[in-house]
């Protein structure tokens, strides 16, 4: 599609960004609202699953659709993806239990995988490598814009309306985006019939599902060394070996293994994996800190986290412009990962007494780092492969980032549960001496106070206040002490979560130092040979041009 005139390209990009905005708004609006939704539906032990199932299903479709869109064009898959996402959003709003919400979020994920894969690949279809930086930045910025309005609106809705509207409020935007894509997006002639790698697709799915289930259940539902978790890891490893064997033999592999011989492709995806692990962890668990530890409402939680998303928007747009002007990208990736690491490290020292301006500063640091780093790894992956593999290469970038997010959130969920239990036990032991002086409690009052053993209570201030009013005056002081104990335990646990995120992103920082930088071709250098060439046993994009250009 590079032959299209600039006006047509911009029109197409506007329609794609509308789709991205719809998908992103539905994802970000859930963040601050989810603690309250979980408090109403119950099942805090499944909290991470609302996120995990979304990432799991989107990861599966991302890589499969990436390859299919290379064969049959992007348009049909982006339209199908929007349709599925709209259906999942509507159904999520009808959820009557946490299990239903998890199932419907899984449907949303199937649609999201199609949308993300085809949207980012379309940039590679439309623009030359050097121009892609600007549009990758704008695409990331559209996600950031959604992140600005989504959390605040999500908090406002659950504070003042029924939480169901969190999933329904943006459905009109989805329908409008679908109409725009239908009208504006060009249809690409189908390529010659090629064999679809069904077995590779099956074994790739059988690799990802048990692996992600193992990370999700380990440390919470089952012990890390339990037979269930070990069996899941063994199943994933066996499926991976079969997948590799199949991909070596098939004519048209769903994920060509030859791509991993390219150091740029491999390092970019590994860095994206680790960045996703740290980034999604911060996004998911920051509302826990703001609402649970600081005791703010869901609405105020959205406003407090807004600086992170605003800085993500600015960082993405600025980074994209710098890449397009200079043709260089490595320094932005290194700087972004460093800022994320430092920001998450500072966040691990937060507690209920931390000044609000300091918390906002840490969030800005993390947000700017994400903005600088996020567009780079997709751009480098696209720049390291041929146009024929653009869709699957772009999808791999989305896949590794999503897998990193899923694994990261699962690990952080384990850290959260473990540290809460340790701190609660420690504080209960320290307060044991004062229990003799505590008023005698009736069975009814004791049962009510038992609810304060669950951190979920901190995420629903109206329910917490209702509990306080139901208690007699003689135990009001004990109630305050138990709430403070619960807040301290949650704060202690979240400090470990953010520290884990910092360690994960620091690995991405180190990996990025080894990323090779290849000059990016601009539209003016159409005569340049950008096909991969062998060099020192690696495939690289030439991206070089003669002085005549």
XYZ file of C-alpha atoms in Angstrom:
549
model
C 0.000 0.000 0.000
C 3.036 2.314 -0.149
C 1.922 3.434 -3.627
C -1.093 5.327 -2.186
C -0.938 9.119 -2.028
C -0.213 10.776 1.313
C -3.782 12.068 1.803
C -5.202 8.578 1.378
C -2.642 7.131 3.790
C -3.490 9.704 6.471
C -7.212 9.020 6.045
C -6.598 5.290 6.499
C -4.450 5.944 9.574
C -7.209 8.054 11.134
C -9.611 5.121 10.787
C -7.030 2.724 12.262
C -6.374 5.069 15.184
C -10.142 5.220 15.822
C -10.121 1.426 16.134
C -7.118 1.524 18.458
C -8.773 4.219 20.555
C -11.903 2.084 20.949
C -9.931 -0.991 21.998
C -7.656 1.001 24.309
C -10.520 2.869 25.998
C -12.249 -0.407 26.807
C -9.033 -1.744 28.287
C -7.960 1.292 30.316
C -11.383 2.177 31.688
C -11.452 -1.182 33.480
C -8.251 -0.503 35.455
C -9.559 1.809 38.195
C -13.066 0.325 38.067
C -11.982 -3.294 38.478
C -11.267 -3.182 42.234
C -14.842 -1.979 42.845
C -16.276 -4.498 40.366
C -14.405 -7.303 42.125
C -15.611 -6.034 45.493
C -19.229 -6.267 44.267
C -18.965 -9.547 42.365
C -16.619 -11.160 44.884
C -13.729 -13.494 44.161
C -10.612 -11.387 44.743
C -8.568 -14.578 44.368
C -9.517 -14.415 40.675
C -8.566 -10.726 40.335
C -5.541 -11.346 38.131
C -7.579 -13.727 35.957
C -9.709 -10.871 34.629
C -6.485 -9.532 33.167
C -4.773 -12.864 32.459
C -7.572 -14.344 30.334
C -7.668 -11.191 28.213
C -3.944 -11.366 27.586
C -4.063 -15.125 26.997
C -6.737 -15.024 24.298
C -5.321 -11.903 22.663
C -1.862 -13.505 22.588
C -3.187 -16.574 20.771
C -5.027 -14.615 18.087
C -2.251 -12.024 17.686
C 0.303 -14.410 16.247
C -2.160 -16.539 14.258
C -3.865 -13.554 12.646
C -0.504 -11.928 11.961
C 0.379 -14.747 9.589
C -3.091 -15.026 8.039
C -3.243 -11.283 7.366
C 0.028 -11.589 5.427
C -1.792 -14.050 3.159
C -5.307 -12.593 2.914
C -4.888 -8.891 3.750
C -5.492 -6.881 6.934
C -9.037 -5.594 6.291
C -11.136 -8.742 6.893
C -9.325 -9.546 10.129
C -9.532 -6.052 11.588
C -13.297 -6.019 10.863
C -13.788 -9.449 12.446
C -11.681 -8.331 15.397
C -13.821 -5.235 16.004
C -17.009 -7.324 15.830
C -15.734 -9.843 18.386
C -14.454 -7.067 20.655
C -17.817 -5.273 20.590
C -19.577 -8.542 21.471
C -17.161 -9.215 24.345
C -17.589 -5.672 25.685
C -21.381 -5.925 25.680
C -21.356 -9.321 27.382
C -18.841 -8.160 30.028
C -21.345 -5.538 31.121
C -23.982 -8.235 31.700
C -21.747 -10.296 34.023
C -23.446 -11.587 37.155
C -20.383 -13.299 38.631
C -16.613 -13.120 38.446
C -16.523 -16.303 36.342
C -18.844 -14.779 33.737
C -16.712 -11.627 33.650
C -13.569 -13.702 33.076
C -15.215 -15.637 30.210
C -16.481 -12.473 28.506
C -13.119 -10.740 28.942
C -11.642 -13.746 27.142
C -13.950 -13.038 24.196
C -12.801 -9.415 24.257
C -9.221 -10.659 24.128
C -9.809 -12.657 20.938
C -11.002 -9.489 19.231
C -8.232 -7.348 20.715
C -5.548 -9.690 19.376
C -6.888 -9.269 15.847
C -7.164 -5.483 16.185
C -3.660 -4.947 17.607
C -1.937 -7.310 15.185
C -3.489 -5.883 12.020
C -3.352 -2.227 13.122
C 0.379 -2.102 13.787
C 1.169 -4.233 10.734
C -0.772 -1.775 8.576
C 1.745 0.949 9.452
C 4.443 -1.211 7.901
C 2.293 -1.658 4.791
C 1.685 2.063 4.368
C 4.966 3.753 5.254
C 8.704 3.467 4.708
C 10.770 2.385 7.760
C 11.921 5.862 8.763
C 8.381 7.283 8.557
C 6.987 4.444 10.671
C 8.497 5.913 13.831
C 6.165 8.920 13.710
C 3.075 6.765 13.207
C 4.115 4.139 15.748
C 4.442 6.992 18.225
C 1.013 8.389 17.327
C -0.559 4.933 17.651
C 0.988 4.539 21.076
C -0.142 8.081 21.896
C -3.730 7.167 20.999
C -3.459 4.382 23.565
C -2.114 6.984 25.968
C -5.023 9.347 25.298
C -7.354 6.478 26.147
C -5.302 5.905 29.279
C -5.880 9.528 30.300
C -9.653 9.508 30.008
C -10.304 5.820 30.655
C -9.200 5.518 34.308
C -10.856 8.765 35.396
C -14.109 7.896 33.606
C -14.024 4.337 34.938
C -13.666 5.604 38.481
C -16.428 8.163 38.006
C -18.822 5.546 36.608
C -18.377 3.092 39.491
C -18.653 5.932 42.014
C -21.864 7.411 40.574
C -23.497 4.829 38.271
C -23.777 1.095 37.748
C -20.405 -0.487 36.934
C -21.928 -2.208 33.870
C -21.629 1.081 31.966
C -17.849 0.773 32.165
C -18.109 -1.817 29.385
C -20.974 -0.223 27.453
C -20.144 3.484 27.329
C -17.761 3.256 24.347
C -19.720 0.801 22.201
C -20.847 3.602 19.821
C -17.181 4.442 19.139
C -16.566 0.807 18.213
C -19.442 0.783 15.753
C -18.228 4.074 14.220
C -14.686 2.714 13.934
C -15.980 -0.387 12.154
C -17.848 1.766 9.593
C -14.721 3.868 8.968
C -12.568 0.786 8.379
C -15.214 -0.756 6.096
C -15.337 2.383 3.918
C -11.753 3.690 4.006
C -9.464 0.690 4.354
C -8.415 -0.650 0.926
C -8.940 -4.311 0.108
C -5.744 -6.093 -0.908
C -5.924 -8.752 -3.642
C -5.551 -12.214 -2.154
C -2.165 -13.759 -2.764
C -1.672 -17.096 -4.424
C -3.159 -19.905 -2.400
C -0.738 -21.003 0.305
C -0.908 -23.889 2.735
C -1.999 -22.837 6.234
C 0.122 -24.187 9.055
C -2.642 -25.790 11.124
C -0.368 -28.095 13.131
C 2.014 -25.265 13.940
C -0.916 -23.130 15.101
C -2.231 -25.931 17.310
C 1.116 -26.670 18.949
C 1.841 -22.962 19.447
C -1.489 -22.598 21.248
C -0.790 -25.754 23.300
C 2.528 -24.195 24.305
C 1.137 -20.850 25.429
C -2.013 -21.970 27.267
C -0.476 -24.385 29.827
C 2.522 -22.083 30.308
C 0.315 -19.105 31.144
C -1.980 -21.234 33.304
C 1.059 -22.441 35.240
C 2.247 -18.895 35.912
C -1.280 -17.792 36.833
C -1.946 -20.615 39.314
C 1.533 -21.068 40.784
C 1.833 -19.572 44.249
C -1.892 -18.814 44.573
C -4.070 -21.800 43.694
C -1.249 -24.357 43.751
C 2.279 -24.397 45.133
C 5.090 -23.796 42.643
C 6.394 -27.314 43.205
C 2.986 -29.017 43.057
C 2.229 -31.783 40.596
C -0.341 -29.615 38.798
C 2.104 -26.772 38.079
C 4.967 -29.070 37.111
C 2.630 -30.999 34.779
C 1.582 -27.764 33.076
C 5.183 -26.702 32.511
C 6.071 -30.156 31.165
C 3.075 -30.007 28.805
C 4.141 -26.568 27.566
C 7.725 -27.752 27.000
C 6.552 -30.849 25.098
C 4.240 -28.771 22.888
C 7.084 -26.316 22.232
C 9.370 -29.106 21.030
C 6.632 -30.393 18.711
C 6.011 -26.850 17.472
C 9.701 -26.391 16.623
C 9.767 -29.750 14.830
C 6.714 -28.805 12.758
C 7.982 -25.321 11.904
C 11.245 -26.767 10.565
C 9.371 -28.855 8.003
C 6.284 -26.949 6.842
C 6.424 -24.774 3.750
C 4.546 -21.809 5.213
C 5.202 -21.734 9.015
C 2.947 -19.685 11.281
C 6.058 -18.312 13.028
C 9.179 -18.783 10.867
C 12.060 -19.859 13.122
C 14.514 -18.178 10.753
C 13.379 -14.828 12.168
C 15.078 -15.666 15.478
C 18.461 -15.924 13.746
C 18.247 -12.168 13.378
C 19.700 -10.632 16.554
C 17.632 -7.447 16.161
C 14.399 -9.448 15.996
C 15.325 -11.633 18.965
C 16.633 -8.893 21.277
C 13.710 -6.586 20.444
C 11.160 -9.265 21.344
C 13.011 -10.305 24.499
C 13.183 -6.661 25.596
C 9.499 -6.177 24.768
C 8.670 -9.262 26.836
C 10.442 -7.934 29.925
C 9.100 -4.402 29.408
C 5.551 -5.781 29.176
C 6.030 -7.729 32.405
C 6.988 -4.602 34.333
C 4.640 -2.180 32.557
C 1.409 -4.150 32.895
C 2.214 -4.942 36.512
C 2.475 -1.249 37.338
C -0.734 -0.437 35.462
C -2.695 -3.250 37.123
C -1.558 -2.807 40.718
C -1.217 0.979 41.016
C -5.001 1.366 41.593
C -4.605 -1.122 44.466
C -2.128 1.224 46.132
C -4.050 4.432 45.495
C -7.441 3.054 46.553
C -6.390 0.456 49.117
C -3.389 1.997 50.880
C -4.057 5.711 50.419
C -7.820 5.267 50.843
C -8.897 7.447 47.909
C -12.055 6.935 45.868
C -12.016 5.261 42.457
C -12.578 8.672 40.837
C -9.586 10.257 42.569
C -7.555 7.147 41.783
C -8.099 7.866 38.097
C -6.902 11.453 38.496
C -3.809 10.429 40.461
C -2.733 7.888 37.832
C -3.500 10.316 34.995
C 0.020 11.892 34.962
C 1.513 8.496 34.043
C -0.717 8.198 31.013
C -0.235 11.831 29.994
C 3.526 11.373 30.109
C 3.112 8.163 28.062
C 1.297 10.194 25.384
C 3.980 12.885 25.326
C 6.815 10.336 25.365
C 5.309 8.297 22.508
C 4.631 11.309 20.291
C 8.004 12.923 21.022
C 9.901 9.662 20.590
C 8.191 8.933 17.270
C 9.076 12.379 15.947
C 12.721 12.026 17.024
C 13.027 8.640 15.312
C 11.548 9.981 12.059
C 13.848 13.014 12.064
C 17.082 11.303 13.038
C 16.579 7.745 11.804
C 18.047 6.546 15.137
C 16.179 4.680 17.847
C 18.510 2.784 20.199
C 19.154 5.700 22.550
C 15.394 6.145 23.067
C 14.926 2.472 23.932
C 17.828 2.549 26.410
C 16.613 5.789 28.008
C 13.038 4.502 28.208
C 13.984 1.263 29.961
C 16.252 3.149 32.380
C 13.465 5.589 33.299
C 10.982 2.750 33.819
C 13.414 0.868 36.053
C 14.177 3.893 38.217
C 10.494 4.887 38.438
C 9.359 1.404 39.509
C 12.227 1.215 42.005
C 11.105 4.485 43.601
C 7.506 3.197 43.654
C 8.636 0.205 45.730
C 9.432 2.630 48.587
C 5.936 4.203 48.642
C 3.679 3.943 51.691
C 0.562 5.661 53.027
C 2.687 8.605 54.219
C 4.376 9.254 50.865
C 3.690 12.752 49.539
C 1.267 12.861 46.632
C 3.617 14.967 44.487
C 6.319 12.300 44.841
C 3.939 9.541 43.748
C 2.957 11.619 40.703
C 6.646 12.199 39.896
C 7.329 8.443 39.972
C 4.343 7.802 37.717
C 5.537 10.432 35.220
C 8.954 8.774 35.166
C 7.442 5.355 34.418
C 4.982 6.752 31.867
C 7.636 8.650 29.916
C 9.847 5.568 29.891
C 7.007 3.459 28.473
C 6.308 6.155 25.870
C 9.921 6.204 24.714
C 10.351 2.433 24.649
C 7.034 1.024 23.419
C 7.137 2.178 19.746
C 10.809 1.276 19.310
C 10.590 -2.504 19.628
C 7.759 -2.811 17.095
C 9.681 -0.550 14.715
C 12.924 -2.532 15.004
C 11.125 -5.826 14.426
C 9.437 -4.445 11.304
C 12.741 -3.041 10.075
C 14.462 -6.410 10.439
C 12.241 -8.465 8.148
C 10.908 -8.607 4.590
C 7.520 -7.153 3.538
C 6.198 -10.696 3.009
C 6.666 -11.430 6.728
C 5.671 -7.998 8.024
C 2.391 -9.169 9.592
C 3.834 -12.138 11.463
C 6.869 -10.106 12.581
C 4.676 -7.295 13.924
C 2.391 -9.841 15.566
C 5.379 -11.452 17.258
C 6.231 -8.107 18.833
C 2.677 -7.775 20.184
C 2.742 -11.431 21.272
C 5.932 -11.211 23.312
C 4.788 -7.986 24.962
C 1.430 -9.580 25.849
C 3.074 -12.767 27.116
C 5.391 -10.653 29.231
C 2.402 -8.809 30.675
C 0.601 -12.054 31.477
C 3.613 -13.682 33.101
C 4.538 -10.465 34.926
C 1.086 -9.900 36.405
C 0.891 -13.553 37.454
C 4.257 -13.407 39.203
C 3.329 -10.112 40.857
C 0.014 -11.613 42.004
C 1.974 -14.384 43.698
C 4.276 -11.825 45.324
C 1.261 -9.791 46.482
C -0.525 -12.737 48.137
C 2.649 -14.064 49.779
C 3.739 -10.723 51.252
C 0.239 -9.843 52.520
C 0.091 -13.144 54.416
C 3.547 -12.612 55.924
C 2.825 -9.022 57.025
C -0.608 -9.830 58.446
C 0.869 -12.659 60.484
C 3.672 -10.411 61.714
C 1.338 -7.557 62.699
C -1.076 -9.972 64.381
C 1.815 -11.317 66.444
C 2.966 -7.805 67.411
C -0.553 -6.866 68.531
C -1.015 -10.063 70.526
C 0.011 -8.407 73.786
C -2.803 -5.862 73.544
C -5.529 -8.417 72.812
C -6.089 -9.034 76.538
C -7.117 -5.386 76.962
C -9.498 -5.497 74.003
C -13.268 -5.523 74.779
C -15.034 -8.856 74.837
C -16.600 -9.431 71.452
C -19.949 -11.050 70.807
C -20.001 -13.770 68.100
C -21.886 -11.391 65.788
C -19.311 -8.584 66.132
C -16.404 -10.994 65.828
C -17.873 -12.348 62.594
C -18.172 -8.844 61.170
C -14.605 -7.940 62.115
C -13.432 -11.148 60.465
C -14.127 -9.422 57.117
C -11.142 -7.156 57.781
C -8.798 -10.074 57.162
C -9.502 -9.610 53.453
C -7.723 -6.703 51.647
C -10.680 -6.640 49.253
C -12.543 -4.560 51.862
C -10.152 -1.641 51.326
C -11.207 -1.405 47.677
C -14.848 -0.722 48.500
C -15.048 2.360 50.814
C -18.899 2.369 50.957
C -18.916 -1.242 52.133
C -16.149 -0.491 54.645
C -18.110 2.474 56.020
C -21.238 0.328 56.193
C -19.332 -2.201 58.282
C -18.051 0.530 60.626
C -21.543 1.901 61.218
C -22.825 -1.610 62.002
C -20.328 -2.004 64.864
C -20.929 -0.807 68.454
C -19.054 2.220 69.791
C -16.941 0.023 72.079
C -15.084 -1.584 69.145
C -14.658 1.481 66.931
C -11.035 1.898 68.012
C -10.345 -1.778 67.317
C -11.945 -1.331 63.890
C -9.563 1.544 63.087
C -6.553 -0.503 64.219
C -7.564 -3.464 62.047
C -8.076 -1.236 59.000
C -4.661 0.367 59.566
C -3.133 -3.116 59.873
C -4.761 -4.162 56.619
C -3.539 -1.017 54.835
C -0.012 -1.531 56.117
C -0.026 -5.162 54.953
C -1.267 -4.205 51.494
C 1.310 -1.418 51.221
C 4.079 -3.831 52.218
C 2.907 -6.341 49.640
C 2.684 -3.754 46.850
C 6.212 -2.524 47.543
C 7.353 -6.049 46.676
C 5.184 -5.987 43.533
C 6.758 -2.762 42.249
C 10.245 -3.969 43.140
C 9.587 -7.108 41.095
C 8.529 -4.880 38.197
C 11.749 -2.872 38.497
C 13.857 -6.045 38.380
C 12.023 -7.297 35.277
C 12.420 -4.000 33.395
C 16.092 -3.786 34.392
C 16.612 -6.981 32.384
C 15.034 -5.216 29.378
C 17.434 -2.309 29.937
C 20.468 -4.609 29.817
C 19.173 -6.407 26.705
C 18.574 -3.096 24.923
C 22.256 -2.218 25.323
C 23.013 -5.073 22.887
C 20.435 -3.951 20.298
C 22.112 -3.239 16.949
C 21.029 -0.043 15.259
C 20.378 -0.125 11.506
C 19.685 3.123 9.573
C 16.022 3.541 8.703
C 15.078 4.119 5.059
C 12.878 7.130 4.307
C 10.273 7.456 1.577
C 12.739 9.462 -0.511
C 15.005 6.412 -0.721
C 12.605 4.131 -2.554
C 15.374 2.748 -4.649
C 17.194 1.363 -1.655
C 17.403 -2.413 -1.326
C 15.761 -3.130 2.022
C 15.713 -6.875 1.769
C 17.524 -8.786 4.495
C 21.160 -9.529 3.745
C 23.557 -11.903 5.409
C 26.199 -10.203 7.488
C 28.298 -11.909 10.176
C 25.868 -14.818 10.236
C 22.964 -12.467 10.936
C 20.222 -11.031 8.747
C 20.123 -7.248 8.667
C 18.223 -4.650 6.729
C 20.663 -2.844 4.492
C 18.995 0.549 4.765
C 22.016 2.071 3.061
C 21.827 4.351 0.122
C 24.267 5.879 -2.299
C 25.356 9.499 -2.338
C 23.256 10.077 -5.450
C 20.143 9.888 -3.246
